[in-house]
mmCIF file of C-alpha atoms in Angstrom:
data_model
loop_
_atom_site.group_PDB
_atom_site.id
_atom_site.type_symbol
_atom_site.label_atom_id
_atom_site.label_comp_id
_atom_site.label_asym_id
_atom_site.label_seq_id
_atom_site.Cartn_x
_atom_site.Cartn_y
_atom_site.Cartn_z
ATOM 1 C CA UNK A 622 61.780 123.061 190.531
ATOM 2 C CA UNK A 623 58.062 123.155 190.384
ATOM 3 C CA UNK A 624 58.067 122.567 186.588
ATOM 4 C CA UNK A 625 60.840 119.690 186.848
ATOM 5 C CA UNK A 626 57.889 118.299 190.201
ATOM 6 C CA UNK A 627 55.037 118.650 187.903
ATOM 7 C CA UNK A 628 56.564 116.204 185.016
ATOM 8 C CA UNK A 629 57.558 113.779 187.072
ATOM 9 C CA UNK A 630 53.937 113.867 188.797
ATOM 10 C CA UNK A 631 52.503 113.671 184.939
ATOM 11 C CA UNK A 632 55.613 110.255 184.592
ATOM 12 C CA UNK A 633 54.035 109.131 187.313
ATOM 13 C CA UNK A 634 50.708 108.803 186.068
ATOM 14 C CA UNK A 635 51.490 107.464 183.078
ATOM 15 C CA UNK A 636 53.852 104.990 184.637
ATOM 16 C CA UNK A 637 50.275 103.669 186.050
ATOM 17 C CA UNK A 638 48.575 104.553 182.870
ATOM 18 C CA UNK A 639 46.592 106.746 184.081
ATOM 19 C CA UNK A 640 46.697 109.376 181.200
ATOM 20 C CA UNK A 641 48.515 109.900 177.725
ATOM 21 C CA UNK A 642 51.495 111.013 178.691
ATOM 22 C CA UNK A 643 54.550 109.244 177.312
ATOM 23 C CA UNK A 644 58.317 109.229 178.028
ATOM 24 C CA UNK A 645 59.261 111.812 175.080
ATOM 25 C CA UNK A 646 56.485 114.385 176.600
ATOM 26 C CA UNK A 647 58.457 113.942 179.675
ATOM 27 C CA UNK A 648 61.786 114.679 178.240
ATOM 28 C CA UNK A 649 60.867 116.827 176.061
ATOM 29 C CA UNK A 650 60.060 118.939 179.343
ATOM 30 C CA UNK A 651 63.160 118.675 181.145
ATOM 31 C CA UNK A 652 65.763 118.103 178.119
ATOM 32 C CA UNK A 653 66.424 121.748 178.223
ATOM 33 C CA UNK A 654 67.097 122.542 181.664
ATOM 34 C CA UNK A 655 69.132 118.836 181.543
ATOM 35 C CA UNK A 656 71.390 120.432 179.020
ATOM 36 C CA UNK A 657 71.884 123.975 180.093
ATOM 37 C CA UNK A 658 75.338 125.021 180.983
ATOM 38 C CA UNK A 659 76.100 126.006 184.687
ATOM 39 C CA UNK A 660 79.660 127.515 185.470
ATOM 40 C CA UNK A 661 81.522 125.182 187.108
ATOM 41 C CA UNK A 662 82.768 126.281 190.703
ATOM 42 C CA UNK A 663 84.488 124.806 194.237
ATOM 43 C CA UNK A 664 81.658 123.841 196.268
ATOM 44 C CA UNK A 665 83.294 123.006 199.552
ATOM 45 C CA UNK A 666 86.664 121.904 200.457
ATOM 46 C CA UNK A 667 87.697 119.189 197.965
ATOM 47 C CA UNK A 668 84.137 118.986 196.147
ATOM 48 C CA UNK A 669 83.833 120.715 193.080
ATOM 49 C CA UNK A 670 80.092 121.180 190.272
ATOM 50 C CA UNK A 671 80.784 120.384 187.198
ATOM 51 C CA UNK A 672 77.299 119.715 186.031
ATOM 52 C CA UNK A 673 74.795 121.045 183.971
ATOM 53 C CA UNK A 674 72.085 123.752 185.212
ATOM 54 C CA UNK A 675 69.594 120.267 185.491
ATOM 55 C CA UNK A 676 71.952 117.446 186.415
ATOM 56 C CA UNK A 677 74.449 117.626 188.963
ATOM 57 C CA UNK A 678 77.745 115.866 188.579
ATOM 58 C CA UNK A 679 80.762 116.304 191.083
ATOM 59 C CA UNK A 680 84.421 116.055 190.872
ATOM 60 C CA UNK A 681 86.582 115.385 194.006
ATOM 61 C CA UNK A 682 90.405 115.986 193.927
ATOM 62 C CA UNK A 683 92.264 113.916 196.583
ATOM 63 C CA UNK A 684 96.068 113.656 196.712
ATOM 64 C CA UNK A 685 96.521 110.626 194.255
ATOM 65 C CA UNK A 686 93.619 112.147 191.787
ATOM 66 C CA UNK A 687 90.141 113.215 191.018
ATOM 67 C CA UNK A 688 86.747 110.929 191.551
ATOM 68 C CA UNK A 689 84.026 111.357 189.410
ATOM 69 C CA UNK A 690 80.544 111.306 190.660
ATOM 70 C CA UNK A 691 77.710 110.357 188.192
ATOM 71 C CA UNK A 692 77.573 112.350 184.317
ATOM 72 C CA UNK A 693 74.396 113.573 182.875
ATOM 73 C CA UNK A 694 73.244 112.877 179.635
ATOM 74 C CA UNK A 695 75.123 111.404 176.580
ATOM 75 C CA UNK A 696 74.788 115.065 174.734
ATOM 76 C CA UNK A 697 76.175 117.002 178.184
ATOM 77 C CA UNK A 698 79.550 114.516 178.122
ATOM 78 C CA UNK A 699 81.382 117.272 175.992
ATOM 79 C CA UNK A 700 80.257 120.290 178.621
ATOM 80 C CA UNK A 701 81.065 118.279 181.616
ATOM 81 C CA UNK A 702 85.075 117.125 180.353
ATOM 82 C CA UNK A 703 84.983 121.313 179.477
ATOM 83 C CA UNK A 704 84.004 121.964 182.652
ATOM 84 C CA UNK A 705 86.541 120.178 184.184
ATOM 85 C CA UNK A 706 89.133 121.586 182.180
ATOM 86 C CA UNK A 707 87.890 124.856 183.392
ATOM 87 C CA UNK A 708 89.061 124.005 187.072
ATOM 88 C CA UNK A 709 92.502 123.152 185.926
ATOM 89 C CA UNK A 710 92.278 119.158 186.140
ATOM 90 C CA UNK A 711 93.016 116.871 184.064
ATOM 91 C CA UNK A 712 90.538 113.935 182.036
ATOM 92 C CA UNK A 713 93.097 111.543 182.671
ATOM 93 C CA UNK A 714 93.640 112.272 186.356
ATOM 94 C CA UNK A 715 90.324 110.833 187.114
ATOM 95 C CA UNK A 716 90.818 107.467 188.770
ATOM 96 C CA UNK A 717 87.496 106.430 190.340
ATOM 97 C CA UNK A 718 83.754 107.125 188.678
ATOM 98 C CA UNK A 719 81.055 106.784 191.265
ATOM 99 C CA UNK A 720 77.076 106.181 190.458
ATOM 100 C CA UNK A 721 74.501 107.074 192.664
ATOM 101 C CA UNK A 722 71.738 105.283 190.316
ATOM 102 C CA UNK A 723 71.312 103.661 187.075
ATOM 103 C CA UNK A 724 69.230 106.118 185.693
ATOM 104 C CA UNK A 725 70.130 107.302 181.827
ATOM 105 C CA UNK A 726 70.344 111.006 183.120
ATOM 106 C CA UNK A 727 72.809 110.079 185.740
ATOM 107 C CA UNK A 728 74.933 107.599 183.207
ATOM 108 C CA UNK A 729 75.292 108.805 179.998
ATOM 109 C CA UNK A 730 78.715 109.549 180.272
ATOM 110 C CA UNK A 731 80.252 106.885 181.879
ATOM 111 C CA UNK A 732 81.004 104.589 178.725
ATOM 112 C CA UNK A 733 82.913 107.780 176.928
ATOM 113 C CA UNK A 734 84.561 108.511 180.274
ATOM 114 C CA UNK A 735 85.630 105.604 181.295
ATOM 115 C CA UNK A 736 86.926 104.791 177.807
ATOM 116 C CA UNK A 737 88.822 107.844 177.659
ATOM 117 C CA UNK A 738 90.538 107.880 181.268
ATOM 118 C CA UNK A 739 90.969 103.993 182.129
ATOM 119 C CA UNK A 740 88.603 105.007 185.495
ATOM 120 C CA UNK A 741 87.250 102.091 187.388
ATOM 121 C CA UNK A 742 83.459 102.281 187.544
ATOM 122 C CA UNK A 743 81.798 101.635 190.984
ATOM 123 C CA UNK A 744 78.349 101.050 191.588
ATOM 124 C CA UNK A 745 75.296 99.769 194.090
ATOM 125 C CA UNK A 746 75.400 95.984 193.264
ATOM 126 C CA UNK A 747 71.458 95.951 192.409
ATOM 127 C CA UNK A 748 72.080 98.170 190.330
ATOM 128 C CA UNK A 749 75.315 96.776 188.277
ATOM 129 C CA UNK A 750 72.995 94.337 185.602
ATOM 130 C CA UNK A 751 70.941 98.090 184.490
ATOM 131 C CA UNK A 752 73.934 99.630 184.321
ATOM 132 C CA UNK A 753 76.009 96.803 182.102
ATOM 133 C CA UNK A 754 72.607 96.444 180.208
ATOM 134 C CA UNK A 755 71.866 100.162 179.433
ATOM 135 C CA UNK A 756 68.411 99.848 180.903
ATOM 136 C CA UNK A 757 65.826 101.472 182.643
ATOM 137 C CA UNK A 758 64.474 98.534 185.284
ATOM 138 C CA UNK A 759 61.006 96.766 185.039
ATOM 139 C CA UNK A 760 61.341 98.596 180.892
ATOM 140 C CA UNK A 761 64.048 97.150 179.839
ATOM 141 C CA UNK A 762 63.478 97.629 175.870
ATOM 142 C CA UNK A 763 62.162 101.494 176.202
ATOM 143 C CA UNK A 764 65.106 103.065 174.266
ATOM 144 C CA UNK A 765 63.875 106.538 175.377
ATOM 145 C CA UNK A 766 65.091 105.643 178.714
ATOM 146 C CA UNK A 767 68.934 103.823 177.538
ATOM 147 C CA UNK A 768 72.319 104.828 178.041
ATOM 148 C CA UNK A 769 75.223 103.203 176.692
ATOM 149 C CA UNK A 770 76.215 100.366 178.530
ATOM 150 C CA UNK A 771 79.217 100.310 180.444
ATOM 151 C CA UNK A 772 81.470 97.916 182.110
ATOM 152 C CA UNK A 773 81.178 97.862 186.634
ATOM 153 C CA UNK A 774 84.287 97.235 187.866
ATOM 154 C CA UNK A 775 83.515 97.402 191.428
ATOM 155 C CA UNK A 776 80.084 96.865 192.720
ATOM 156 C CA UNK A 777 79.649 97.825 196.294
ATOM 157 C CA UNK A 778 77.082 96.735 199.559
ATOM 158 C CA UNK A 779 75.989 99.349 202.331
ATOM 159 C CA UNK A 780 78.649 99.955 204.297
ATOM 160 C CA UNK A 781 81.700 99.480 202.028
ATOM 161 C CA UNK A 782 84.330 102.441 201.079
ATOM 162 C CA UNK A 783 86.455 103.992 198.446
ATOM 163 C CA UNK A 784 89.673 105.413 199.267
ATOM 164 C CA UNK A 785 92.089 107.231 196.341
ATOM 165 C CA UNK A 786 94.675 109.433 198.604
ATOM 166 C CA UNK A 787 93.262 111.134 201.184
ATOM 167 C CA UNK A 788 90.035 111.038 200.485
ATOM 168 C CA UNK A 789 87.342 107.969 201.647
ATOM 169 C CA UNK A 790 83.803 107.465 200.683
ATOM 170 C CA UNK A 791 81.380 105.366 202.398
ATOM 171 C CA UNK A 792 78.827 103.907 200.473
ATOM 172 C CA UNK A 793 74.840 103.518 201.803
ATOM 173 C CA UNK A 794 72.624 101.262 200.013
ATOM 174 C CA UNK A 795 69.458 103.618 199.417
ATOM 175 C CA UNK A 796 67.500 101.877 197.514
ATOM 176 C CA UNK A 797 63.578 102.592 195.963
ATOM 177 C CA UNK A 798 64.380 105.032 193.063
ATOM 178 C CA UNK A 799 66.686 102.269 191.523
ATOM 179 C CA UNK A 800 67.441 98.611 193.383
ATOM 180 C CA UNK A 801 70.870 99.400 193.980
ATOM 181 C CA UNK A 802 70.631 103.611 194.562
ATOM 182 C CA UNK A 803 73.442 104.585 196.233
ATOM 183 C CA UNK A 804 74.171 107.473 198.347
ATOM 184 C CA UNK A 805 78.142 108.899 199.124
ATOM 185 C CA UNK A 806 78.877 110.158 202.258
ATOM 186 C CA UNK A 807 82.149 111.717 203.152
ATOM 187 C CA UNK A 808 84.245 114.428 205.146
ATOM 188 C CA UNK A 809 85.665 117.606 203.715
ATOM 189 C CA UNK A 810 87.747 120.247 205.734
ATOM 190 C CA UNK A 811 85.052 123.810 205.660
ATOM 191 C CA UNK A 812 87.737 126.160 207.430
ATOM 192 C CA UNK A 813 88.845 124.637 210.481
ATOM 193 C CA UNK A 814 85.831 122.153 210.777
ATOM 194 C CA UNK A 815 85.269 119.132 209.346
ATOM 195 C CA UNK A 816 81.878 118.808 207.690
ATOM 196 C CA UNK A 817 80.098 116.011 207.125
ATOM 197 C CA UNK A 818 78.819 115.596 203.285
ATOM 198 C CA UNK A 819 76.002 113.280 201.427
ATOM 199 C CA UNK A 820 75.662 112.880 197.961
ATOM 200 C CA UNK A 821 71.895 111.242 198.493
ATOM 201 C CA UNK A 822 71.163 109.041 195.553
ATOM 202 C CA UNK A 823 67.291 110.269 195.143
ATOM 203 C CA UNK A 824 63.851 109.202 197.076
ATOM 204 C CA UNK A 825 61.633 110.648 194.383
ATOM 205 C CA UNK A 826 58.553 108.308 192.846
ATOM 206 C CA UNK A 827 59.318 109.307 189.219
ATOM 207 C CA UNK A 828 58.541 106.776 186.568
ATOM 208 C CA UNK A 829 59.047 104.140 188.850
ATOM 209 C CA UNK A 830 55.969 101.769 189.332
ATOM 210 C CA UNK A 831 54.716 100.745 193.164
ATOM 211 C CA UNK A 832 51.953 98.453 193.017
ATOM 212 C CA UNK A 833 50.072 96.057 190.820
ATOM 213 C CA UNK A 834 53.465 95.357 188.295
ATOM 214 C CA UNK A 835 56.366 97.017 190.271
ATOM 215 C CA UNK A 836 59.360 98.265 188.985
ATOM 216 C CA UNK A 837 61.043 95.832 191.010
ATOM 217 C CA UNK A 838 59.723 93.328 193.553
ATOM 218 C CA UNK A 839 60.217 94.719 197.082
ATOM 219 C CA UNK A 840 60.306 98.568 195.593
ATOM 220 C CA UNK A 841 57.725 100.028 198.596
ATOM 221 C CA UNK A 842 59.576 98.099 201.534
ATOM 222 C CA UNK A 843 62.761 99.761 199.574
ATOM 223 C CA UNK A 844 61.906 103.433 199.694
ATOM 224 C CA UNK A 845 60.389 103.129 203.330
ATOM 225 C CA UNK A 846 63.637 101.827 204.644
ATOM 226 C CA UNK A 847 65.526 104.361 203.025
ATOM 227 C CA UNK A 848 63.596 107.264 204.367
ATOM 228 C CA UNK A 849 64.177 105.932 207.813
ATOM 229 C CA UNK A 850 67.543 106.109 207.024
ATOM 230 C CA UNK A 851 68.135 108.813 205.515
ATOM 231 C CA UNK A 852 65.742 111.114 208.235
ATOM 232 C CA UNK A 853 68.295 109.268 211.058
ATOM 233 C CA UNK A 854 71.620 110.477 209.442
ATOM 234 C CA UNK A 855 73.607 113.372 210.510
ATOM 235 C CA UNK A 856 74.966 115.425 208.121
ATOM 236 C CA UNK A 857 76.275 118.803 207.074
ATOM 237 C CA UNK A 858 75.838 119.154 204.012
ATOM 238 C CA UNK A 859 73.644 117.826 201.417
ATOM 239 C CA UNK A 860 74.007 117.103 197.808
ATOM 240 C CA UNK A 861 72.240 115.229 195.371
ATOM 241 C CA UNK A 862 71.442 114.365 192.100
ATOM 242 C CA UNK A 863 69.362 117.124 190.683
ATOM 243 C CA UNK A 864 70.447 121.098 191.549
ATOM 244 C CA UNK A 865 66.945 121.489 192.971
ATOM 245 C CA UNK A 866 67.286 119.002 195.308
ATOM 246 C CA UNK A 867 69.126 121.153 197.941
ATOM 247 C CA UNK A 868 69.089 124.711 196.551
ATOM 248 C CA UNK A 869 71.889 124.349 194.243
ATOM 249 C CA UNK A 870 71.983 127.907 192.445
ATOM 250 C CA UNK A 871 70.580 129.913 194.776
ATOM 251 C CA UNK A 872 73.248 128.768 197.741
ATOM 252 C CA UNK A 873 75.955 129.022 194.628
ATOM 253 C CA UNK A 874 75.092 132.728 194.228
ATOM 254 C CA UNK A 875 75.187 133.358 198.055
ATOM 255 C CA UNK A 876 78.719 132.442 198.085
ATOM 256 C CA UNK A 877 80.991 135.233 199.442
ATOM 257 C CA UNK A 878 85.267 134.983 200.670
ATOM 258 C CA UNK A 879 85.275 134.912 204.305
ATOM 259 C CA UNK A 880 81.454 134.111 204.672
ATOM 260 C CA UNK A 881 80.050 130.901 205.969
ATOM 261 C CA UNK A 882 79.619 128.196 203.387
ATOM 262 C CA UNK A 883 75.771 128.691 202.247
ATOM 263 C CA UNK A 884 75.669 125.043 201.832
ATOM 264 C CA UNK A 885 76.616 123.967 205.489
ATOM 265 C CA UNK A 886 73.074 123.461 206.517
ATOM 266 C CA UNK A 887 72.672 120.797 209.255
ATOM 267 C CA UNK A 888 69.110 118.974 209.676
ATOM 268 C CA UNK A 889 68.457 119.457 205.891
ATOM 269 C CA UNK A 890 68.693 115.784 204.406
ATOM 270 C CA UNK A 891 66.133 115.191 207.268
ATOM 271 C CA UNK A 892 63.438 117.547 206.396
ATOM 272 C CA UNK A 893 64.276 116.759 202.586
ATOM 273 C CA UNK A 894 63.664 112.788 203.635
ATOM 274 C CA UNK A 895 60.553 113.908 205.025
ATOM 275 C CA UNK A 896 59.086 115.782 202.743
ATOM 276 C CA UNK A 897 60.387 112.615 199.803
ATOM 277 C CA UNK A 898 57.893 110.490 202.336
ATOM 278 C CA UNK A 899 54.981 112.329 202.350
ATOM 279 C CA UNK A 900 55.245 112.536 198.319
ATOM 280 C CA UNK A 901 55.421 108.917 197.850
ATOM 281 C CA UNK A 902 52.520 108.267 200.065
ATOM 282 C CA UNK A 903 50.615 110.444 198.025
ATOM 283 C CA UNK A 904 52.018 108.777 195.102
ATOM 284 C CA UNK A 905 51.512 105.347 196.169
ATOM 285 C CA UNK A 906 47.740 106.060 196.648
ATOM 286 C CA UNK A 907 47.123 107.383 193.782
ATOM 287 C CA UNK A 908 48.831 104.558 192.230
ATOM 288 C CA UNK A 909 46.671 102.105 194.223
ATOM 289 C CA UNK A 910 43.471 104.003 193.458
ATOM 290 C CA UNK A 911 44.084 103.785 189.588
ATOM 291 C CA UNK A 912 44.984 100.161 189.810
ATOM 292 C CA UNK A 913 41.622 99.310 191.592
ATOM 293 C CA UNK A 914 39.739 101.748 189.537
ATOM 294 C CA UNK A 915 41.269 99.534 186.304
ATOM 295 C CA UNK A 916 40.287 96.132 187.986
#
């Protein structure tokens, strides 16, 4: 985690260009870890990993078929349709493909996917022109940073839901690390309980630019809002885009039949919100610093 933090500190500076550091150092970082294969297993309930050791992508199984949430990179697409095979389901069972951002390391995957399985794509609706454009916002012509575009067939608001079967999905507009970040939030059956489960989208600064020439106009007002949110919600059980982001392997290997679920842990979305504050603050002035330094 602290090598993955460290890069996208260095992104961040050169998003401001502050120092040399360019997009393929970056990647060249993290590519590894993106691409390493993690066993796929049952998370909780109907929630299943079947992401990489860097990139975490989900599968739900409801009664009329499987949702997809997010793929990883174009090169993982192969590992993750393995992975699911692994499980027992079927490609063509899934119905639904969720995003949580437009980001290439959460999209990859989607155009192959979707091709393959006839899945409708849903998506924040700030975020449906990067994702039918292959882009990265505010760098639209970086290729290091495209994905092959794909086709939204549903773009959704804060508030609105996705039902296949049994199984709903509310969607919260979370936006700051892309305009139309998304986070999932639904309920799974832990036991006898029912737990309530977020797929946050992301609150991290990466590459994203705050001041002077923003990523997008209204990017700061974006991420405050969303860590007001986010630090007011009540939920079980947190999940997110990145493994690191709530503990991923470490909570995997403290699974155990007839123990608690290691990733039932109330109040932590809160104290992760919090924590994704004070970074950007930092963030934001050093940002501000180097663009009145420049001027």
């Amino acid at each position: 985690m602290r090598t993955l933090t460290a890069a996208l500190c260095a992104l961040v500076l050169f998003a401001t260009g502050a120092q040399a550091q360019t997009v393929k150092d970056f990647l060249a970082l993290v590519t590894k870890k993106w691409t390493t294969p993690f066993e796929p297993f049952q998370l909780i309930g109907n929630i299943y990993y079947v992401g990489t050791d860097g990139i975490a992508v989900y599968i739900i199984k409801t009664s009329q078929g499987l949702i997809l949430m997010d793929t990883a990179l174009p090169q993982s697409t192969g590992m993750i349709k393995d992975n699911i095979a692994k499980l027992g389901f079927k490609l063509g069972d899934i119905k639904y493909i969720l995003n949580t951002h437009a980001h290439f390391d959460h999209t990859g995957g989607f155009a192959e996917i979707k091709q393959e399985t006839g899945a409708q794509l849903v998506a924040g609706e700030r975020d449906k022109p990067l994702l039918e454009g292959g882009y990265y916002p505010g760098d639209e012509k970086n290729a290091d940073l495209g994905f092959p575009p794909v086709k939204v067939d549903r773009a959704v608001r804060d508030g609105d839901k996705v039902t296949l079967g049994d199984t709903t999905l509310t969607a919260h507009a979370t936006p700051g690390h892309s305009p139309g970040c998304t986070s999932w939030e639904m309920t799974v059956k832990d036991g006898n309980q029912d737990r309530e489960v977020l797929f946050f989208c992301s609150g991290t600064v990466a590459l994203n630019r705050l001041v002077g020439n923003p990523t997008y106009g209204g990017i700061v007002d974006d991420y405050r809002s969303t860590f007001a949110k986010a630090k007011a919600m009540k939920i079980d059980v947190l999940l997110g885009p990145h493994p690191e982001v709530y503990g991923m392997q470490q909570k995997c290997a403290q699974m155990k039949d007839g123990a608690p679920n290691p990733f039932v842990k109330s109040g932590e979305l809160a104290t992760y919100a919090a924590g994704l504050e004070q970074d950007f603050d930092k963030q934001f002035a050093k940002q501000t610093a180097a663009l009145q330094k420049s001027n």
